[in-house]
Amino acid sequence: MKINKFDIETFKIASLCRNFEIKVFEAIRNKKIKIPVYLSGGQEYISATLSNIIKNNLKIKPLIFAQHRCHSTYLSFGGDKIKLIKELLGIKGGCTNSMGGSASIHSKEINMFGHDGHMGTQVPIGIGACFTSKKPTIIFMGDAAAEEDYVLGALGWASTKKLPILFIVEDNNLSILTEKKIRRNWDMHDVARSFKMKGYNLNDNPKEIFKYKKYFFKEPMLLNINTNRLFWHSGAGIDDPKIFDRFKNEKNKIGKKAKILDEKIKKNIDEIWKKQLEKL
Amino acid sequence: MEKTVRETIKNIIKNHLTKKRGKVFGQCLTAVGWVGGTLPELYEKDGMIELSMADVAGGGIVAGSALMKEKPIYVIRYQGFNWYNCPMIVNYAAKSKEIWNIPCPVFVRGIGMEGGIGPVAGSSHHSLYYRMPGVKIVSPMTPIEYKKIYSEFMKDDDVYYVSEHRGSFNNKKEFQNNISNNNDLVIIAISITRFAAIEAKKVLEKEGYKIGLIHILWIKPLKISSKGYKAIKTSKKGALLLDDDYVDGISNSIANKINIKTQKKIETMGLKNKTAGAHKNVDNLPPSVKEIVNKAKRILSEK
Ligand SMILES: Cc1ncc(C[n+]2csc(CCOP(=O)(O)OP(=O)(O)O)c2C)c(N)n1
Ligand SMILES: [Mg+2]
């Protein structure tokens, strides 16, 4: 496989997210973090790729709406690492002043709006924000949140109004531990199409995601991106140790260069965490 | 020429759209009737935004619009629809300032109406919002009150639930409190019950009773002047509080607050604890003049 600059840049962002989440995992295990935490580990290639395309390639600063599993969204789009650590540890100066915890983080600097904890509300709210501001908007949701009646109703309206929104379903096939096939017999990309917007089903391979760049923010589009959640729904645990790990896969593909970069990023993240943990 | 509440609202909305470049959201706004004549005949290009019939999503879309500093007005044609419209207003818009320090001010026009409209749509449902932090609740029934509330909202950055009532739309008059001391009983009235309260006071006074009257415009935070509290405190029999919502909504709660402040007994009247039927004899209406007079007399006759 030919490795280009885009692959390297995406890997760097994903590595930041992965190494950050490993530290969060440890901090939960060591009881330094005492609030419910939703780890993005395993799914980080989605936000890393999107941020690399949108920020670095298209040079767009979108409005960002995410839901509870949002550390990687925040970090990929440039959210302040230290402020997130403080938020998780409950130290003064957290990105959401200890009000948001893990699930409701936000950042004015990167235009990321907080989530109230009711899954899927970010969809109509993000649509309203885009409708009023006309700014390019990216809205993340889980495969379960996508089933919310208010998400579906809102998607229809966004399509009717032809808003410049990129809807991303981070489809890990799970609602906590309930698989998609138990909950429904339909797919989100089909729903999007029947609402007369572009809808595609793909996996979290960065090259796959990149293919759709040409449609970003031109009109409403929904990408249902299949991915894997490495850790428990909430907290620090592993459901299935054999699950496919996109990050590891990409790291191996890139090879030595990725290993070196990853080590460097890990060291940096470890140091940042260490400093904050000392404050406890 | 004096204006009705209807004309006042219509002017405010027109000004909001044309001068303030704001937006008005709601369902079926631009249809015949223009929401009881309270909307100017303007369209999407002017900021009058037709939402789809996805009620819950609609509330979220309006909250999102408010995040963009536009101060949207959200029209809810019958207050009962709030069960589907309010979730993201109370859980997101009302909390945004406290959680993220990002104000999300929405002016919610909840319109009350009753009489022959069945089990879900009618009456006032302001109590739905009442238990939630971050919301201000008002119920203007006169032109000046409405103007004041709108201008407060424009200066403020909170969510306002404006509990309107179609029964007030033709009203041109302003109301006066009657808060002298040493009354036999004080009537405290909210929303459409304020009209019946005025009539009930007249009937009771004809029969020789001395009745005080307090009009509630601000439900949350509850605003009663110190003179008003004094009028209750110095009354013989305390107060009778009237509302157009179920008594187990806000009226019992407000009564408790007033009781703690005045040490007087505060009785309440509102919708009966039953579902409204479509026909007259099974409807559930706010207290009538006769019902208020009867209850007041019962209180007045207590030893
Ligand atoms: C309105 C609402 N209903 C139920 C829940 C409980 N809940 C929290 S997370 C979750 C599953 C979310 O799954 P998904 O949207 O696929 O995101 P994931 O956790 O897989 O990232 C549920 C049901 C909730 N938060 N909000
Ligand atoms: Mg899921």
Coordinates of C-alpha atoms and ligand atoms in Angstrom, one line a residue:
Chain A
M1 CA 0.0 0.0 0.0
K2 CA 1.2 3.5 -0.9
I3 CA 1.4 5.6 2.2
N4 CA 0.9 9.3 1.7
K5 CA 1.0 12.5 3.8
F6 CA -2.7 12.2 4.4
D7 CA -2.3 8.7 6.0
I8 CA 0.4 9.9 8.2
E9 CA -1.5 13.0 9.4
T10 CA -4.6 10.9 10.0
F11 CA -2.5 8.4 12.0
K12 CA -1.1 11.1 14.1
I13 CA -4.5 12.4 15.1
A14 CA -5.8 8.8 15.7
S15 CA -2.7 8.1 17.8
L16 CA -3.4 11.1 20.0
C17 CA -6.9 9.9 20.6
R18 CA -5.9 6.3 21.2
N19 CA -3.1 7.2 23.6
F20 CA -5.3 9.6 25.4
E21 CA -8.0 7.0 25.9
I22 CA -5.5 4.4 27.2
K23 CA -4.6 6.9 29.9
V24 CA -8.3 7.5 30.7
F25 CA -8.7 3.7 30.9
E26 CA -5.9 3.5 33.4
A27 CA -7.2 6.5 35.4
I28 CA -10.6 4.8 35.7
R29 CA -9.0 1.5 36.8
N30 CA -6.9 3.4 39.4
K31 CA -10.0 5.1 40.6
K32 CA -8.6 8.6 39.7
I33 CA -11.7 9.2 37.5
K34 CA -14.9 8.7 39.5
I35 CA -17.6 9.7 36.9
P36 CA -19.2 7.6 34.1
V37 CA -16.8 7.7 31.1
Y38 CA -17.5 6.7 27.5
L39 CA -14.3 5.7 25.8
S40 CA -13.9 6.2 22.1
G41 CA -11.1 3.7 21.7
G42 CA -11.5 1.6 18.5
Q43 CA -13.6 4.3 16.8
E44 CA -11.1 7.1 16.7
Y45 CA -10.3 6.6 13.0
I46 CA -13.6 8.2 12.1
S47 CA -13.1 11.5 13.7
A48 CA -9.4 11.5 13.0
T49 CA -10.0 11.1 9.3
L50 CA -12.9 13.5 9.2
S51 CA -10.9 16.2 11.0
N52 CA -7.9 15.7 8.7
I53 CA -10.2 16.1 5.7
I54 CA -12.2 19.0 7.0
K55 CA -9.6 21.0 8.9
N56 CA -6.5 20.4 7.0
N57 CA -7.7 19.6 3.5
L58 CA -10.9 21.6 3.1
K59 CA -9.8 24.3 5.6
I60 CA -13.3 24.5 7.0
K61 CA -14.1 25.1 10.7
P62 CA -17.5 23.5 11.1
L63 CA -20.0 23.6 13.9
I64 CA -19.6 20.3 15.7
F65 CA -22.3 18.4 17.5
A66 CA -21.6 15.0 19.1
Q67 CA -23.0 12.7 21.7
H68 CA -21.8 10.9 24.8
R69 CA -18.9 9.0 23.2
C70 CA -17.1 12.2 22.1
H71 CA -13.5 12.3 23.5
S72 CA -12.1 11.5 20.0
T73 CA -14.3 14.1 18.3
Y74 CA -13.1 16.7 20.7
L75 CA -9.4 15.7 20.5
S76 CA -9.4 15.2 16.7
F77 CA -10.8 18.6 16.0
G78 CA -8.3 20.3 18.2
G79 CA -9.9 20.4 21.7
D80 CA -7.5 21.3 24.5
K81 CA -6.1 18.0 26.0
I82 CA -5.4 19.4 29.4
K83 CA -8.8 20.9 29.8
L84 CA -10.4 17.5 29.0
I85 CA -8.1 15.8 31.5
K86 CA -9.2 18.3 34.1
E87 CA -12.8 17.8 33.2
L88 CA -12.5 14.0 33.7
L89 CA -10.6 14.3 36.9
G90 CA -12.9 17.0 38.3
I91 CA -10.1 19.5 38.7
K92 CA -10.9 23.2 38.3
G93 CA -10.4 24.5 34.8
G94 CA -12.0 21.6 33.0
C95 CA -13.4 22.2 29.5
T96 CA -16.9 22.2 30.9
N97 CA -16.2 23.4 34.5
S98 CA -16.9 19.9 35.9
M99 CA -20.5 20.2 34.7
G100 CA -20.1 18.0 31.6
G101 CA -17.9 15.1 32.7
S102 CA -17.2 12.8 29.9
A103 CA -20.5 12.8 28.0
S104 CA -21.3 16.5 27.7
I105 CA -18.0 18.2 26.9
H106 CA -17.8 21.2 24.7
S107 CA -15.3 23.7 23.4
K108 CA -15.9 27.2 22.2
E109 CA -12.5 27.3 20.6
I110 CA -13.3 24.5 18.2
N111 CA -17.1 25.3 17.8
M112 CA -18.0 22.0 19.6
F113 CA -21.4 22.3 21.3
G114 CA -22.2 20.2 24.4
H115 CA -24.5 17.3 24.6
D116 CA -27.3 17.1 27.2
G117 CA -27.1 13.3 27.6
H118 CA -30.3 12.4 25.8
M119 CA -28.9 10.4 22.9
G120 CA -29.7 11.9 19.5
T121 CA -30.8 15.4 20.7
Q122 CA -27.7 16.7 19.1
V123 CA -29.2 16.0 15.7
P124 CA -32.2 18.4 15.7
I125 CA -30.2 20.9 17.8
G126 CA -27.3 20.8 15.3
I127 CA -29.8 21.1 12.4
G128 CA -31.3 24.2 14.0
A129 CA -27.9 25.7 14.5
C130 CA -27.0 25.1 10.9
F131 CA -30.3 26.4 9.6
T132 CA -29.9 29.6 11.4
S133 CA -26.2 30.2 10.9
K134 CA -25.9 28.5 7.5
K135 CA -22.4 27.4 8.7
P136 CA -21.1 24.0 7.6
T137 CA -22.0 21.6 10.4
I138 CA -21.0 18.1 11.3
I139 CA -23.3 16.0 13.5
F140 CA -22.2 12.7 15.0
M141 CA -24.6 10.1 16.3
G142 CA -24.4 6.4 17.3
D143 CA -26.3 3.7 15.5
A144 CA -28.8 3.6 18.4
A145 CA -29.2 7.4 18.7
A146 CA -30.1 7.3 15.0
E147 CA -33.2 5.3 15.8
E148 CA -34.6 8.1 18.0
D149 CA -37.9 9.4 16.5
Y150 CA -36.7 13.0 16.8
V151 CA -33.5 12.1 14.9
L152 CA -35.5 10.7 12.0
G153 CA -37.9 13.6 11.9
A154 CA -35.1 16.1 12.1
L155 CA -33.2 14.4 9.2
G156 CA -36.2 14.8 7.0
W157 CA -36.4 18.5 7.7
A158 CA -32.6 19.0 7.1
S159 CA -33.0 17.3 3.8
T160 CA -36.0 19.5 2.9
K161 CA -34.0 22.6 3.7
K162 CA -30.9 21.3 1.9
L163 CA -28.6 22.2 4.8
P164 CA -24.8 21.9 4.5
I165 CA -24.6 19.2 7.1
L166 CA -22.5 16.1 7.3
F167 CA -24.3 13.4 9.4
I168 CA -22.0 10.8 10.7
V169 CA -23.3 7.6 12.2
E170 CA -20.6 6.0 14.2
D171 CA -22.0 2.5 13.8
N172 CA -20.4 0.2 16.3
N173 CA -23.4 -2.1 16.0
L174 CA -24.2 -1.7 19.6
S175 CA -26.7 0.1 21.9
I176 CA -24.9 -0.5 25.1
L177 CA -24.8 -4.3 24.5
T178 CA -27.8 -4.8 22.3
E179 CA -26.9 -5.5 18.7
K180 CA -28.5 -3.7 15.7
K181 CA -30.1 -6.8 14.3
I182 CA -32.2 -7.2 17.4
R183 CA -33.4 -3.6 17.3
R184 CA -34.2 -3.0 13.6
N185 CA -34.3 -4.4 10.1
W186 CA -33.3 -1.3 8.2
D187 CA -30.2 0.7 7.6
M188 CA -29.5 4.4 8.1
H189 CA -28.0 5.0 4.7
D190 CA -31.3 3.8 3.2
V191 CA -33.2 6.0 5.5
A192 CA -31.1 9.0 4.4
R193 CA -31.8 8.1 0.7
S194 CA -35.5 7.8 1.2
F195 CA -35.3 11.3 2.8
K196 CA -33.7 12.3 -0.6
M197 CA -30.3 13.0 0.7
K198 CA -27.0 11.3 -0.1
G199 CA -26.5 8.2 2.1
Y200 CA -23.7 5.7 2.2
N201 CA -22.6 2.7 4.2
L202 CA -18.9 2.3 4.6
N203 CA -16.3 1.2 7.1
D204 CA -13.9 3.3 9.0
N205 CA -11.0 2.8 6.6
P206 CA -9.7 6.3 6.1
K207 CA -9.3 5.8 2.4
E208 CA -13.0 4.8 2.2
I209 CA -14.1 7.9 4.1
F210 CA -11.9 10.1 2.0
K211 CA -13.8 9.1 -1.2
Y212 CA -16.8 11.1 0.0
K213 CA -15.0 14.3 0.6
K214 CA -16.3 15.9 -2.6
Y215 CA -19.8 16.0 -1.2
F216 CA -18.9 17.4 2.3
F217 CA -21.1 20.4 3.2
K218 CA -22.4 20.9 -0.4
E219 CA -25.7 19.4 0.7
P220 CA -27.0 17.2 3.5
M221 CA -25.3 13.8 3.4
L222 CA -25.2 10.9 5.8
L223 CA -22.3 8.5 6.2
N224 CA -23.0 5.3 8.2
I225 CA -19.5 4.3 9.2
N226 CA -19.1 0.8 10.5
T227 CA -16.6 0.7 13.3
N228 CA -15.7 -1.3 16.5
R229 CA -15.9 -0.2 20.1
L230 CA -12.8 -1.5 21.8
F231 CA -13.9 -1.0 25.4
W232 CA -17.0 -1.3 27.5
H233 CA -20.0 1.0 26.8
S234 CA -19.1 2.9 29.9
G235 CA -16.1 2.5 32.1
A236 CA -12.8 0.6 31.6
G237 CA -13.3 -2.9 30.5
I238 CA -13.0 -5.1 27.3
D239 CA -16.0 -7.0 25.9
D240 CA -14.2 -8.8 23.2
P241 CA -10.4 -8.9 23.1
K242 CA -10.4 -10.3 19.5
I243 CA -12.4 -7.4 18.0
F244 CA -10.9 -5.8 14.9
D245 CA -8.8 -2.8 15.8
R246 CA -8.6 -0.2 12.9
F247 CA -5.9 1.8 14.7
K248 CA -3.6 -1.3 15.0
N249 CA -4.3 -2.2 11.5
E250 CA -3.4 1.2 10.1
K251 CA -0.3 1.3 12.3
N252 CA 0.9 -2.0 10.9
K253 CA 0.1 -0.9 7.4
I254 CA 2.2 2.3 7.7
G255 CA 5.0 0.4 9.5
K256 CA 8.0 1.7 11.2
K257 CA 7.2 5.4 10.8
A258 CA 3.9 4.9 12.6
K259 CA 5.6 3.0 15.4
I260 CA 8.0 5.9 16.0
L261 CA 5.3 8.5 15.7
D262 CA 3.0 6.6 18.1
E263 CA 5.8 6.3 20.7
K264 CA 6.5 10.0 20.5
I265 CA 2.8 10.9 20.9
K266 CA 2.4 8.4 23.7
K267 CA 5.3 9.9 25.6
N268 CA 3.8 13.3 25.2
I269 CA 0.4 12.3 26.4
D270 CA 1.8 10.3 29.3
E271 CA 3.6 13.4 30.5
I272 CA 0.6 15.7 30.2
W273 CA -1.5 13.2 32.2
K274 CA 1.2 12.7 34.8
K275 CA 1.3 16.5 35.5
Q276 CA -2.5 16.7 36.0
L277 CA -2.7 13.5 38.1
E278 CA -0.1 15.0 40.5
K279 CA -2.6 17.8 41.2
L280 CA -5.1 15.3 42.8
Chain B
M1 CA -56.4 53.7 19.2
E2 CA -56.1 51.1 21.9
K3 CA -54.8 47.7 20.7
T4 CA -55.9 44.3 21.6
V5 CA -53.6 41.6 22.9
R6 CA -53.9 40.0 19.5
E7 CA -52.8 43.1 17.7
T8 CA -50.0 43.7 20.2
I9 CA -48.6 40.2 19.7
K10 CA -48.8 40.6 15.9
N11 CA -46.9 43.9 16.0
I12 CA -44.2 42.5 18.2
I13 CA -43.7 39.5 15.9
K14 CA -43.7 41.7 12.9
N15 CA -41.0 43.9 14.5
H16 CA -39.1 40.8 15.6
L17 CA -38.9 39.6 12.0
T18 CA -38.5 42.8 10.1
K19 CA -36.5 45.0 12.4
K20 CA -34.6 42.5 14.6
R21 CA -34.1 40.0 11.8
G22 CA -35.2 37.3 14.2
K23 CA -37.0 34.0 13.4
V24 CA -40.4 32.6 14.3
F25 CA -40.7 28.8 14.3
G26 CA -43.8 26.7 14.5
Q27 CA -46.2 24.3 12.7
C28 CA -48.8 25.5 10.2
L29 CA -48.0 29.2 10.9
T30 CA -48.7 30.5 7.4
A31 CA -52.1 28.9 7.0
V32 CA -55.5 30.6 7.1
G33 CA -56.0 32.1 10.6
W34 CA -52.3 33.0 11.2
V35 CA -52.5 31.5 14.7
G36 CA -55.6 33.4 15.9
G37 CA -54.5 36.5 14.0
T38 CA -51.3 36.9 16.1
L39 CA -48.9 36.6 13.2
P40 CA -48.2 39.0 10.4
E41 CA -48.6 37.6 6.9
L42 CA -44.9 36.9 6.4
Y43 CA -43.1 33.8 5.0
E44 CA -39.9 31.8 5.2
K45 CA -37.9 34.5 3.4
D46 CA -38.9 36.9 6.2
G47 CA -38.0 34.5 9.0
M48 CA -41.4 32.8 9.5
I49 CA -40.2 29.2 9.5
E50 CA -42.6 26.3 9.0
L51 CA -41.4 23.3 11.0
S52 CA -42.4 19.8 9.9
M53 CA -44.9 17.9 12.0
A54 CA -42.1 16.2 13.9
D55 CA -43.0 17.9 17.2
V56 CA -40.1 16.7 19.4
A57 CA -37.5 17.4 16.7
G58 CA -39.1 20.8 16.2
G59 CA -38.3 21.9 19.7
G60 CA -34.7 20.8 19.2
I61 CA -34.4 22.7 16.0
V62 CA -35.5 25.8 17.7
A63 CA -33.0 25.2 20.6
G64 CA -30.3 24.9 18.0
S65 CA -31.3 28.2 16.4
A66 CA -31.2 29.9 19.8
L67 CA -27.6 28.7 20.2
M68 CA -26.7 30.9 17.3
K69 CA -27.8 34.0 19.2
E70 CA -30.9 34.6 17.2
K71 CA -33.5 34.7 20.0
P72 CA -36.1 32.6 18.2
I73 CA -39.8 32.7 19.0
Y74 CA -41.4 29.3 19.1
V75 CA -45.1 29.1 18.6
I76 CA -47.0 26.2 20.2
R77 CA -50.5 26.4 18.9
Y78 CA -52.1 24.5 21.8
Q79 CA -50.3 24.2 25.1
G80 CA -51.0 20.5 25.3
F81 CA -48.6 19.9 22.5
N82 CA -45.8 20.9 24.8
W83 CA -45.6 17.3 25.9
Y84 CA -43.9 16.7 22.6
N85 CA -42.4 20.2 22.0
C86 CA -40.7 20.9 25.3
P87 CA -38.2 18.1 25.9
M88 CA -35.2 19.8 24.2
I89 CA -36.3 23.3 25.3
V90 CA -36.2 22.3 29.0
N91 CA -33.4 19.8 28.8
Y92 CA -31.1 21.7 26.5
A93 CA -32.0 25.3 25.9
A94 CA -32.8 25.9 29.5
K95 CA -29.6 24.2 30.8
S96 CA -27.1 25.4 28.2
K97 CA -26.2 28.5 30.1
E98 CA -25.6 26.7 33.3
I99 CA -23.7 23.7 31.9
W100 CA -21.7 25.3 29.1
N101 CA -22.0 29.0 29.7
I102 CA -23.7 29.3 26.3
P103 CA -27.0 31.0 26.6
C104 CA -29.8 29.5 24.5
P105 CA -32.7 31.9 24.8
V106 CA -36.0 30.9 23.3
F107 CA -39.3 32.8 23.6
V108 CA -41.9 30.0 23.7
R109 CA -45.5 31.1 22.9
G110 CA -47.6 28.4 24.5
I111 CA -51.2 29.2 23.6
G112 CA -54.0 28.0 25.9
M113 CA -57.6 27.5 24.9
E114 CA -60.4 25.2 26.1
G115 CA -63.9 24.3 25.7
G116 CA -64.9 21.4 23.5
I117 CA -61.4 20.4 22.4
G118 CA -61.1 17.1 24.1
P119 CA -58.6 15.3 26.3
V120 CA -55.1 16.5 25.3
A121 CA -54.9 19.9 23.6
G122 CA -56.8 22.2 25.9
S123 CA -56.0 24.4 28.9
S124 CA -52.6 25.7 30.1
H125 CA -49.7 23.4 30.7
H126 CA -47.2 25.8 32.2
S127 CA -46.6 23.4 35.1
L128 CA -44.7 21.2 32.6
Y129 CA -42.0 23.8 32.5
Y130 CA -42.3 24.8 36.1
R131 CA -40.2 22.1 37.8
M132 CA -37.2 22.7 35.5
P133 CA -34.4 25.1 36.3
G134 CA -33.4 27.7 33.8
V135 CA -36.9 28.7 32.6
K136 CA -38.8 31.9 33.3
I137 CA -42.5 31.5 33.1
V138 CA -44.9 34.4 32.5
S139 CA -48.6 34.7 31.6
P140 CA -49.4 38.1 30.1
M141 CA -53.1 38.8 29.6
T142 CA -52.9 42.5 28.6
P143 CA -51.2 44.5 25.8
I144 CA -48.8 46.3 28.1
E145 CA -47.9 43.1 30.0
Y146 CA -47.1 41.4 26.7
K147 CA -44.9 44.3 25.5
K148 CA -43.0 44.3 28.8
I149 CA -42.4 40.6 28.7
Y150 CA -41.1 40.7 25.2
S151 CA -38.7 43.6 25.9
E152 CA -37.5 41.8 29.1
F153 CA -36.8 38.7 27.0
M154 CA -34.8 40.7 24.4
K155 CA -32.6 42.1 27.2
D156 CA -32.3 38.7 28.9
D157 CA -30.6 35.5 27.9
D158 CA -32.9 32.9 29.5
V159 CA -35.7 30.7 28.1
Y160 CA -39.1 32.3 28.5
Y161 CA -42.3 30.2 28.6
V162 CA -45.0 32.6 27.7
S163 CA -48.3 31.1 28.8
E164 CA -50.8 32.8 26.5
H165 CA -54.6 32.3 26.3
R166 CA -56.8 32.8 23.4
G167 CA -59.5 34.1 25.7
S168 CA -57.3 37.2 26.3
F169 CA -56.6 38.0 22.6
N170 CA -59.5 40.5 22.3
N171 CA -58.6 42.2 25.6
K172 CA -57.6 45.8 25.5
K173 CA -57.7 46.6 29.2
E174 CA -54.9 46.7 31.8
F175 CA -55.6 45.2 35.2
Q176 CA -55.0 46.6 38.6
N177 CA -54.2 44.7 41.7
N178 CA -56.4 45.4 44.7
I179 CA -54.0 45.0 47.6
S180 CA -55.3 47.1 50.4
N181 CA -55.0 45.6 53.9
N182 CA -57.6 43.9 56.1
N183 CA -59.5 42.1 53.4
D184 CA -61.8 39.2 54.2
L185 CA -60.1 37.2 51.4
V186 CA -57.5 37.8 48.7
I187 CA -57.9 36.2 45.2
I188 CA -54.7 35.4 43.4
A189 CA -55.2 34.7 39.7
I190 CA -53.2 33.3 36.9
S191 CA -53.8 33.4 33.1
I192 CA -57.4 33.3 31.9
T193 CA -58.7 32.9 35.5
R194 CA -57.9 36.6 36.0
F195 CA -60.9 37.6 34.0
A196 CA -63.3 35.4 36.1
A197 CA -61.5 36.6 39.3
I198 CA -62.4 40.2 38.5
E199 CA -66.1 39.2 38.1
A200 CA -66.1 37.0 41.2
K201 CA -64.7 39.9 43.2
K202 CA -67.6 42.1 42.1
V203 CA -70.2 39.5 43.0
L204 CA -68.6 38.9 46.5
E205 CA -68.3 42.6 47.2
K206 CA -72.0 43.1 46.3
E207 CA -72.7 40.6 49.1
G208 CA -70.7 42.7 51.5
Y209 CA -67.3 41.0 51.5
K210 CA -64.0 42.9 51.3
I211 CA -62.0 41.1 48.6
G212 CA -58.4 41.7 47.5
L213 CA -57.1 40.7 44.1
I214 CA -53.6 39.9 42.9
H215 CA -52.8 39.4 39.3
I216 CA -49.9 37.1 38.7
L217 CA -47.8 37.9 35.6
W218 CA -44.6 36.3 36.7
I219 CA -45.1 32.7 37.7
K220 CA -41.4 31.8 37.8
P221 CA -39.7 33.6 39.5
L222 CA -43.0 34.3 41.3
K223 CA -43.4 38.0 41.6
I224 CA -45.8 39.3 44.2
S225 CA -45.1 42.8 45.6
S226 CA -44.5 43.2 49.3
K227 CA -47.8 45.1 49.4
G228 CA -49.4 42.1 47.9
Y229 CA -47.9 39.8 50.6
K230 CA -49.0 42.2 53.2
A231 CA -52.5 42.2 51.8
I232 CA -52.6 38.4 52.2
K233 CA -51.0 38.5 55.7
T234 CA -53.5 41.0 57.0
S235 CA -56.6 39.3 55.4
K236 CA -59.0 37.4 57.6
K237 CA -59.1 34.2 55.6
G238 CA -55.9 34.1 53.6
A239 CA -56.1 33.6 49.9
L240 CA -57.7 31.6 47.0
L241 CA -55.3 30.9 44.1
L242 CA -56.7 30.3 40.7
D243 CA -55.1 28.7 37.7
D244 CA -55.9 27.3 34.2
D245 CA -53.7 24.2 34.8
Y246 CA -54.3 21.2 37.2
V247 CA -54.0 22.2 40.8
D248 CA -51.4 19.6 41.3
G249 CA -49.3 21.5 38.7
I250 CA -48.0 24.9 39.9
S251 CA -50.9 26.2 42.0
N252 CA -50.3 24.0 45.0
S253 CA -46.7 24.7 44.8
I254 CA -47.1 28.4 44.6
A255 CA -49.7 28.3 47.4
N256 CA -47.1 26.6 49.6
K257 CA -44.6 29.4 48.9
I258 CA -47.1 32.1 49.8
N259 CA -48.2 30.2 52.8
I260 CA -44.6 30.1 54.1
K261 CA -44.2 33.8 53.6
T262 CA -47.5 34.9 55.1
Q263 CA -48.5 32.1 57.5
K264 CA -52.0 32.2 55.9
K265 CA -54.0 29.4 54.5
I266 CA -53.9 29.5 50.7
E267 CA -56.6 27.4 48.9
T268 CA -56.3 26.5 45.2
M269 CA -58.6 26.0 42.3
G270 CA -57.8 25.0 38.8
L271 CA -58.7 22.2 36.5
K272 CA -60.4 19.3 38.1
N273 CA -58.5 16.1 38.5
K274 CA -60.1 14.4 35.4
T275 CA -59.6 14.2 31.7
A276 CA -61.5 16.7 29.6
G277 CA -64.1 15.2 27.3
A278 CA -65.2 16.7 24.0
H279 CA -68.8 17.5 25.0
K280 CA -69.9 20.3 27.3
N281 CA -71.1 18.2 30.2
V282 CA -67.9 16.2 30.4
D283 CA -65.4 19.1 29.7
N284 CA -62.8 20.3 32.2
L285 CA -62.8 24.0 32.3
P286 CA -61.0 26.6 34.5
P287 CA -63.0 27.8 37.5
S288 CA -66.0 29.8 36.5
V289 CA -67.2 33.0 38.3
K290 CA -69.9 30.9 40.0
E291 CA -67.5 28.3 41.2
I292 CA -65.0 30.9 42.5
V293 CA -67.8 32.7 44.3
N294 CA -69.0 29.4 45.9
K295 CA -65.6 28.3 47.0
A296 CA -64.8 31.8 48.3
K297 CA -68.0 31.8 50.3
R298 CA -67.2 28.4 51.8
I299 CA -63.8 29.7 52.9
L300 CA -65.3 32.9 54.2
S301 CA -67.8 31.0 56.3
E302 CA -65.2 28.8 57.9
K303 CA -64.9 29.4 61.6
Ligands
LIG1 C1 -33.1 9.6 25.3 C2 -32.2 8.5 25.8 N1 -32.6 7.2 26.0 C3 -31.8 6.3 26.5 C4 -30.6 6.6 26.9 C5 -29.7 5.5 27.5 N2 -28.5 5.3 26.6 C6 -27.3 5.8 26.9 S1 -26.2 5.4 25.7 C7 -27.2 4.4 25.0 C8 -26.8 3.7 23.7 C9 -26.2 4.6 22.7 O1 -25.8 3.8 21.6 P1 -25.3 4.6 20.4 O2 -26.1 5.8 20.1 O3 -25.1 3.6 19.3 O4 -23.9 5.1 20.8 P2 -22.7 4.3 21.4 O5 -22.8 4.2 22.9 O6 -22.7 2.9 20.8 O7 -21.4 5.1 21.0 C10 -28.5 4.4 25.6 C11 -29.6 3.6 25.2 C12 -30.1 7.9 26.7 N3 -28.9 8.4 27.1 N4 -31.0 8.9 26.2
MG2 MG -23.6 2.2 19.0

